[in-house]
Short mmCIF file of C-alpha atoms in Angstrom, two decimals:
data_model
loop_
_atom_site.label_atom_id
_atom_site.label_comp_id
_atom_site.label_asym_id
_atom_site.label_seq_id
_atom_site.Cartn_x
_atom_site.Cartn_y
_atom_site.Cartn_z
CA UNK A 257 0.00 0.00 0.00
CA UNK A 258 2.99 2.32 0.37
CA UNK A 259 3.39 3.95 -3.08
CA UNK A 260 7.11 3.45 -3.57
CA UNK A 261 10.22 1.88 -2.05
CA UNK A 262 12.85 4.46 -1.12
CA UNK A 263 16.41 4.32 -2.38
CA UNK A 264 17.54 3.92 1.22
CA UNK A 265 15.59 0.66 1.47
CA UNK A 266 17.04 -0.59 -1.83
CA UNK A 267 20.62 0.16 -0.80
CA UNK A 268 20.07 -1.27 2.68
CA UNK A 269 18.86 -4.57 1.26
CA UNK A 270 21.52 -4.69 -1.47
CA UNK A 271 24.56 -3.77 0.65
CA UNK A 272 23.38 -4.33 4.22
CA UNK A 273 22.82 -8.05 3.74
CA UNK A 274 26.41 -8.59 2.59
CA UNK A 275 27.72 -8.29 6.15
CA UNK A 276 26.22 -9.79 9.32
CA UNK A 277 26.57 -7.62 12.42
CA UNK A 278 25.38 -8.77 15.83
CA UNK A 279 23.63 -5.95 17.68
CA UNK A 280 22.85 -5.75 21.35
CA UNK A 281 19.24 -6.49 22.24
CA UNK A 282 18.68 -2.91 23.37
CA UNK A 283 20.03 -1.38 20.13
CA UNK A 284 18.14 -3.87 17.97
CA UNK A 285 14.83 -3.09 19.68
CA UNK A 286 15.45 0.66 19.40
CA UNK A 287 16.29 0.52 15.69
CA UNK A 288 13.42 -1.87 14.97
CA UNK A 289 11.01 0.52 16.67
CA UNK A 290 12.18 3.35 14.40
CA UNK A 291 11.93 1.09 11.34
CA UNK A 292 8.36 0.13 12.23
CA UNK A 293 7.38 3.75 12.76
CA UNK A 294 8.93 4.82 9.45
CA UNK A 295 7.28 1.85 7.65
CA UNK A 296 10.57 0.61 6.19
CA UNK A 297 10.86 -2.94 4.85
CA UNK A 298 14.33 -3.60 6.28
CA UNK A 299 15.92 -5.01 9.44
CA UNK A 300 18.27 -3.43 12.04
CA UNK A 301 21.07 -5.59 10.60
CA UNK A 302 20.51 -4.00 7.17
CA UNK A 303 20.80 -0.51 8.69
CA UNK A 304 24.09 -1.15 10.46
CA UNK A 305 25.42 -3.26 7.58
CA UNK A 306 24.85 -0.44 5.07
CA UNK A 307 26.62 2.02 7.37
CA UNK A 308 29.65 -0.28 7.80
CA UNK A 309 29.93 -1.19 4.11
CA UNK A 310 29.73 2.49 3.09
CA UNK A 311 32.44 3.42 5.59
CA UNK A 312 34.70 0.55 4.40
CA UNK A 313 34.31 1.61 0.75
CA UNK A 314 34.99 5.24 1.61
CA UNK A 315 37.97 4.33 3.82
CA UNK A 316 39.78 2.18 1.24
CA UNK A 317 38.94 4.58 -1.59
CA UNK A 318 40.33 7.47 0.43
CA UNK A 319 43.39 5.42 1.42
CA UNK A 320 44.24 4.69 -2.23
CA UNK A 321 43.83 8.35 -3.14
CA UNK A 322 46.01 9.40 -0.18
CA UNK A 323 48.74 7.03 -1.38
CA UNK A 324 48.47 8.55 -4.85
CA UNK A 325 48.77 12.06 -3.41
CA UNK A 326 51.80 10.93 -1.40
CA UNK A 327 53.62 9.84 -4.56
CA UNK A 328 52.45 12.79 -6.67
CA UNK A 329 52.77 15.56 -4.06
CA UNK A 330 54.11 15.25 -0.52
CA UNK A 331 53.36 13.45 2.74
CA UNK A 332 51.80 16.53 4.35
CA UNK A 333 49.01 16.81 1.78
CA UNK A 334 48.50 13.05 1.81
CA UNK A 335 48.15 13.03 5.60
CA UNK A 336 45.71 15.97 5.53
CA UNK A 337 43.61 14.28 2.86
CA UNK A 338 43.52 10.99 4.79
CA UNK A 339 42.51 12.87 7.95
CA UNK A 340 39.58 14.43 6.06
CA UNK A 341 38.62 10.98 4.78
CA UNK A 342 38.51 9.67 8.37
CA UNK A 343 36.24 12.54 9.39
CA UNK A 344 34.04 11.79 6.38
CA UNK A 345 33.83 8.14 7.45
CA UNK A 346 32.52 9.15 10.86
CA UNK A 347 29.98 11.48 9.29
CA UNK A 348 28.79 8.89 6.74
CA UNK A 349 28.39 6.21 9.42
CA UNK A 350 26.40 8.49 11.71
CA UNK A 351 24.25 9.77 8.84
CA UNK A 352 23.33 6.33 7.48
CA UNK A 353 22.89 4.87 10.97
CA UNK A 354 20.47 7.64 11.97
CA UNK A 355 18.34 7.69 8.80
CA UNK A 356 15.60 5.41 10.28
CA UNK A 357 15.29 7.80 13.23
CA UNK A 358 14.93 10.80 10.91
CA UNK A 359 12.40 9.02 8.68
CA UNK A 360 10.42 7.92 11.76
CA UNK A 361 10.35 11.51 13.02
CA UNK A 362 9.19 12.72 9.60
CA UNK A 363 6.40 10.11 9.54
CA UNK A 364 5.29 11.09 13.05
CA UNK A 365 5.13 14.77 12.13
CA UNK A 366 3.02 14.04 9.05
CA UNK A 367 0.72 11.66 10.93
CA UNK A 368 0.38 13.98 13.94
CA UNK A 369 -1.06 16.71 11.72
CA UNK A 370 -3.98 14.39 10.92
CA UNK A 371 -4.84 13.31 14.48
CA UNK A 372 -7.50 15.94 15.12
CA UNK A 373 -9.40 15.15 11.87
CA UNK A 374 -9.02 11.43 12.66
CA UNK A 375 -10.65 11.76 16.09
CA UNK A 376 -13.30 14.03 14.57
CA UNK A 377 -14.22 11.44 11.91
CA UNK A 378 -14.39 8.67 14.52
CA UNK A 379 -16.52 10.75 16.91
CA UNK A 380 -18.89 11.87 14.13
CA UNK A 381 -19.42 8.27 13.05
CA UNK A 382 -19.81 6.84 16.55
CA UNK A 383 -22.36 9.46 17.54
CA UNK A 384 -24.93 7.75 15.31
CA UNK A 385 -23.41 4.21 15.21
CA UNK A 386 -21.58 2.89 18.26
CA UNK A 387 -19.21 0.60 16.38
CA UNK A 388 -15.46 1.06 16.78
CA UNK A 389 -14.47 -1.07 13.75
CA UNK A 390 -16.71 0.84 11.35
CA UNK A 391 -15.66 4.18 12.83
CA UNK A 392 -11.95 3.44 12.24
CA UNK A 393 -12.76 2.21 8.73
CA UNK A 394 -14.73 5.41 8.08
CA UNK A 395 -11.79 7.53 9.25
CA UNK A 396 -9.29 5.55 7.15
CA UNK A 397 -11.40 6.17 4.02
CA UNK A 398 -11.64 9.93 4.53
CA UNK A 399 -8.16 10.66 5.87
CA UNK A 400 -5.13 10.99 3.60
CA UNK A 401 -1.45 10.18 3.98
CA UNK A 402 0.28 8.37 6.86
CA UNK A 403 -2.55 8.12 9.38
CA UNK A 404 -4.96 6.68 6.80
CA UNK A 405 -2.38 4.01 6.01
CA UNK A 406 -1.87 3.29 9.71
CA UNK A 407 -5.60 2.85 10.27
CA UNK A 408 -5.80 0.43 7.35
CA UNK A 409 -2.83 -1.44 8.81
CA UNK A 410 -4.83 -1.91 12.02
CA UNK A 411 -7.36 -3.93 10.00
CA UNK A 412 -4.62 -5.72 8.05
CA UNK A 413 -2.99 -7.03 11.24
CA UNK A 414 -6.32 -8.57 12.25
CA UNK A 415 -6.94 -10.06 8.80
CA UNK A 416 -3.57 -11.83 8.72
CA UNK A 417 -4.12 -13.22 12.23
CA UNK A 418 -1.53 -11.14 14.07
CA UNK A 419 -4.26 -9.97 16.45
CA UNK A 420 -7.67 -11.50 17.11
CA UNK A 421 -9.63 -8.26 17.52
CA UNK A 422 -9.54 -4.67 16.31
CA UNK A 423 -9.14 -3.46 19.90
CA UNK A 424 -5.95 -5.49 20.35
CA UNK A 425 -4.52 -4.24 17.07
CA UNK A 426 -5.49 -0.66 17.94
CA UNK A 427 -3.90 -0.91 21.39
CA UNK A 428 -0.64 -2.14 19.86
CA UNK A 429 -0.68 0.79 17.42
CA UNK A 430 -1.38 3.35 20.15
CA UNK A 431 1.76 2.25 22.02
CA UNK A 432 3.79 4.04 19.34
CA UNK A 433 2.19 7.35 20.29
CA UNK A 434 2.19 7.01 24.08
CA UNK A 435 5.27 9.22 24.52
CA UNK A 436 4.97 11.41 21.42
CA UNK A 437 1.21 12.18 21.45
CA UNK A 438 -0.39 11.09 24.75
CA UNK A 439 -3.47 13.21 24.01
CA UNK A 440 -4.19 11.07 20.94
CA UNK A 441 -3.90 7.88 23.01
CA UNK A 442 -6.18 9.27 25.71
CA UNK A 443 -8.75 10.36 23.14
CA UNK A 444 -8.84 6.91 21.56
CA UNK A 445 -9.23 5.28 24.97
CA UNK A 446 -12.18 7.57 25.72
CA UNK A 447 -13.73 6.57 22.40
CA UNK A 448 -13.31 2.91 23.38
CA UNK A 449 -14.85 3.51 26.82
CA UNK A 450 -17.96 5.03 25.22
CA UNK A 451 -18.81 1.56 23.88
CA UNK A 452 -19.60 0.36 27.41
CA UNK A 453 -21.95 3.21 28.37
CA UNK A 454 -25.60 2.09 28.52
CA UNK A 455 -26.99 5.63 28.56
CA UNK A 456 -27.03 7.48 25.24
CA UNK A 457 -26.47 10.92 26.77
CA UNK A 458 -23.45 9.71 28.73
CA UNK A 459 -22.03 8.01 25.62
CA UNK A 460 -22.27 11.23 23.59
CA UNK A 461 -20.69 13.17 26.46
CA UNK A 462 -17.66 10.85 26.50
CA UNK A 463 -17.26 11.14 22.72
CA UNK A 464 -17.34 14.93 22.99
CA UNK A 465 -14.78 14.69 25.78
CA UNK A 466 -12.43 12.64 23.59
CA UNK A 467 -12.50 15.37 20.95
CA UNK A 468 -11.92 18.07 23.56
CA UNK A 469 -8.92 16.16 24.99
CA UNK A 470 -7.02 16.10 21.70
CA UNK A 471 -7.90 19.73 20.93
CA UNK A 472 -6.59 20.77 24.35
CA UNK A 473 -3.47 18.68 23.81
CA UNK A 474 -2.72 20.34 20.47
CA UNK A 475 -3.41 23.76 22.01
CA UNK A 476 -0.94 23.08 24.83
CA UNK A 477 1.72 22.03 22.32
CA UNK A 478 1.15 25.25 20.37
CA UNK A 479 1.55 27.30 23.55
CA UNK A 480 4.73 25.46 24.47
CA UNK A 481 6.13 25.99 20.96
CA UNK A 482 5.33 29.72 21.03
CA UNK A 483 6.98 30.14 24.44
CA UNK A 484 10.19 28.49 23.24
CA UNK A 485 10.51 30.69 20.16
CA UNK A 486 13.56 32.91 20.29
CA UNK A 487 14.59 35.76 18.01
CA UNK A 488 15.88 36.18 15.42
#
């Protein structure tokens, strides 16, 4: 469902699989979390493997050029060039190693901008039909971009048997946002709790509260952003 495979994914699979690097459990979980958030079809081993292979290629290429400069010019220029190559190796490794984190942050920013409309669509639907599955489906059809894809993925995980119910799949998805957008998680939990209210007036009140929670959360983030702005 993702429209295209990025060049980073292609290079990671092509070069990253050529070397096997054992990561610590902590690092592997952290990188895998970023990969899942960024919706990349690679593994943590591919990420680190691509970084190492790129550094090795750059190192030996720079070493050969430094030797050539040594014979054509002098040792001072050769040493300076090799020093710059070593700095470039550090930069290239850090850049390639941190790409999943940057892509995950980019995905979160794009998805976060759609959270208020998402809650609004769900609340509007559930006001007349108290059905969580249909409400999420309704939102996924009318939203665009990352969050629409995420909502469709919630159904996909149930259809392939990863989770037995929509609520389990939704709860797993909300874990991604617990630290980054707690107001979104709280709003969705309020929507879920409205399903168990026998009184219609109370159910509508909880749905309205879920919408107010995410609006207040966005408002607080805007205030915090404006306070931290510094000139120029």
